[in-house]
Amino acid sequence: ETGVTQTPRHLVMGMTNKKSLKCEQHLGHNAMYWYKQSAKKPLELMFVYSLEERVENNSVPSRFSPECPNSSHLFLHLHTLQPEDSALYLCASSRGGRVGDEQYFGPGTRLTVT
Amino acid sequence: AQKVTQAQTEISVVEKEDVTLDCVYETRDTTYYLFWYKQPPSGELVFLIRRNSFDEQNEISGRYSWNFQKSTSSFNFTITASQVVDSAVYFCALLSHQAGTALIFGKGTTLSVSS
């Protein structure tokens, strides 16, 4: 596999469920990101990890919990979500997490909360 | 404040037409980077180009060209002789030291190319 992969591609979950999104990058990068893309809104950065340490958390509700066990993998654990959390969740990676590095994106997970 | 404005929500053209996608940005930083990404129906954001604030040279890559003008805070993207495969949502994004590592995206322009 090459680039950035995300699983699952589609997820439907109830508000009381617990699920996890997975992202894996095969580019040898050291920084990984979670973005949320909602209809009619610009992409929003959620979390940034650089060398497996969280460096940014943009006021994301605690029902979203990221985990970065190593520089190639990033998870987003979901619990007690709301219908307004339905969106496309995109994972990205960049070489060093420095300002200016281009970010490479995965195909996203389309999440629907019922 | 950091902001990216893509005033064109949707553009429809016929194959072989040239099309320009507009991008206007705001930042107080003197060092910043501008990006264009393409999002086809599959959902994946595809990186197209990065420019830094010190390099105003225009760039051409095949049918794609970019016009960066600091005087008007614009970074416009032109597709020459458009093709149906160019149909996608195109995002302009800004990255500056003030914003840390967060890409600030515009709302995107949906380009539809018909045959």
PDB file of C-alpha atoms in Angstrom, chain A residues 9 33 35 37 40 42-43 45 48 56 88 90 97 99-107, chain B residues 33 35 37 39 42-45 47 50 91 95-97 99-103 105-107:
ATOM      1  CA  ARG A   9     -14.347   4.138   4.422  1.00  0.00           C
ATOM      2  CA  TYR A  33      -3.443  15.081  11.406  1.00  0.00           C
ATOM      3  CA  TYR A  35      -9.513  16.953   9.890  1.00  0.00           C
ATOM      4  CA  GLN A  37     -15.135  18.058   6.657  1.00  0.00           C
ATOM      5  CA  LYS A  40     -21.117  23.640   3.683  1.00  0.00           C
ATOM      6  CA  PRO A  42     -14.432  24.511   5.384  1.00  0.00           C
ATOM      7  CA  LEU A  43     -12.212  21.673   6.503  1.00  0.00           C
ATOM      8  CA  LEU A  45      -8.253  20.765  11.841  1.00  0.00           C
ATOM      9  CA  VAL A  48      -1.998  17.207  15.163  1.00  0.00           C
ATOM     10  CA  GLU A  56      -2.491  20.739  18.715  1.00  0.00           C
ATOM     11  CA  LEU A  88     -16.104  13.139   6.369  1.00  0.00           C
ATOM     12  CA  LEU A  90      -9.808  13.008   6.806  1.00  0.00           C
ATOM     13  CA  GLY A  97       5.102  18.701  11.047  1.00  0.00           C
ATOM     14  CA  VAL A  99       5.100  24.956   8.955  1.00  0.00           C
ATOM     15  CA  GLY A 100       5.263  24.728   5.189  1.00  0.00           C
ATOM     16  CA  ASP A 101       5.374  20.976   4.768  1.00  0.00           C
ATOM     17  CA  GLU A 102       2.713  19.840   2.363  1.00  0.00           C
ATOM     18  CA  GLN A 103       0.175  17.474   3.837  1.00  0.00           C
ATOM     19  CA  TYR A 104      -0.920  14.313   2.090  1.00  0.00           C
ATOM     20  CA  PHE A 105      -4.456  13.148   2.713  1.00  0.00           C
ATOM     21  CA  GLY A 106      -6.186   9.803   2.896  1.00  0.00           C
ATOM     22  CA  PRO A 107      -9.542   9.078   1.250  1.00  0.00           C
TER      23      PRO A 107
ATOM     24  CA  TYR B  33       2.528  29.094   2.413  1.00  0.00           C
ATOM     25  CA  PHE B  35      -1.627  25.396  -1.346  1.00  0.00           C
ATOM     26  CA  TYR B  37      -5.761  20.679  -3.326  1.00  0.00           C
ATOM     27  CA  GLN B  39     -10.904  16.585  -4.090  1.00  0.00           C
ATOM     28  CA  SER B  42     -13.678   9.590  -4.199  1.00  0.00           C
ATOM     29  CA  GLY B  43     -13.046  12.045  -1.344  1.00  0.00           C
ATOM     30  CA  GLU B  44      -9.270  12.032  -1.141  1.00  0.00           C
ATOM     31  CA  LEU B  45      -7.612  15.436  -1.132  1.00  0.00           C
ATOM     32  CA  PHE B  47      -1.997  17.912  -3.242  1.00  0.00           C
ATOM     33  CA  ARG B  50       2.678  24.767  -2.604  1.00  0.00           C
ATOM     34  CA  PHE B  91      -9.528  23.924  -2.264  1.00  0.00           C
ATOM     35  CA  LEU B  95      -0.489  27.835   6.317  1.00  0.00           C
ATOM     36  CA  SER B  96       1.363  30.399   8.413  1.00  0.00           C
ATOM     37  CA  HIS B  97       3.368  30.553  11.603  1.00  0.00           C
ATOM     38  CA  ALA B  99      -1.774  29.321  12.640  1.00  0.00           C
ATOM     39  CA  GLY B 100       0.852  26.774  13.629  1.00  0.00           C
ATOM     40  CA  THR B 101       0.482  23.598  11.658  1.00  0.00           C
ATOM     41  CA  ALA B 102      -3.178  24.144  10.834  1.00  0.00           C
ATOM     42  CA  LEU B 103      -4.017  24.478   7.181  1.00  0.00           C
ATOM     43  CA  PHE B 105      -8.933  26.054   3.959  1.00  0.00           C
ATOM     44  CA  GLY B 106     -11.320  27.995   1.787  1.00  0.00           C
ATOM     45  CA  LYS B 107     -14.797  26.578   1.282  1.00  0.00           C
TER      46      LYS B 107
END
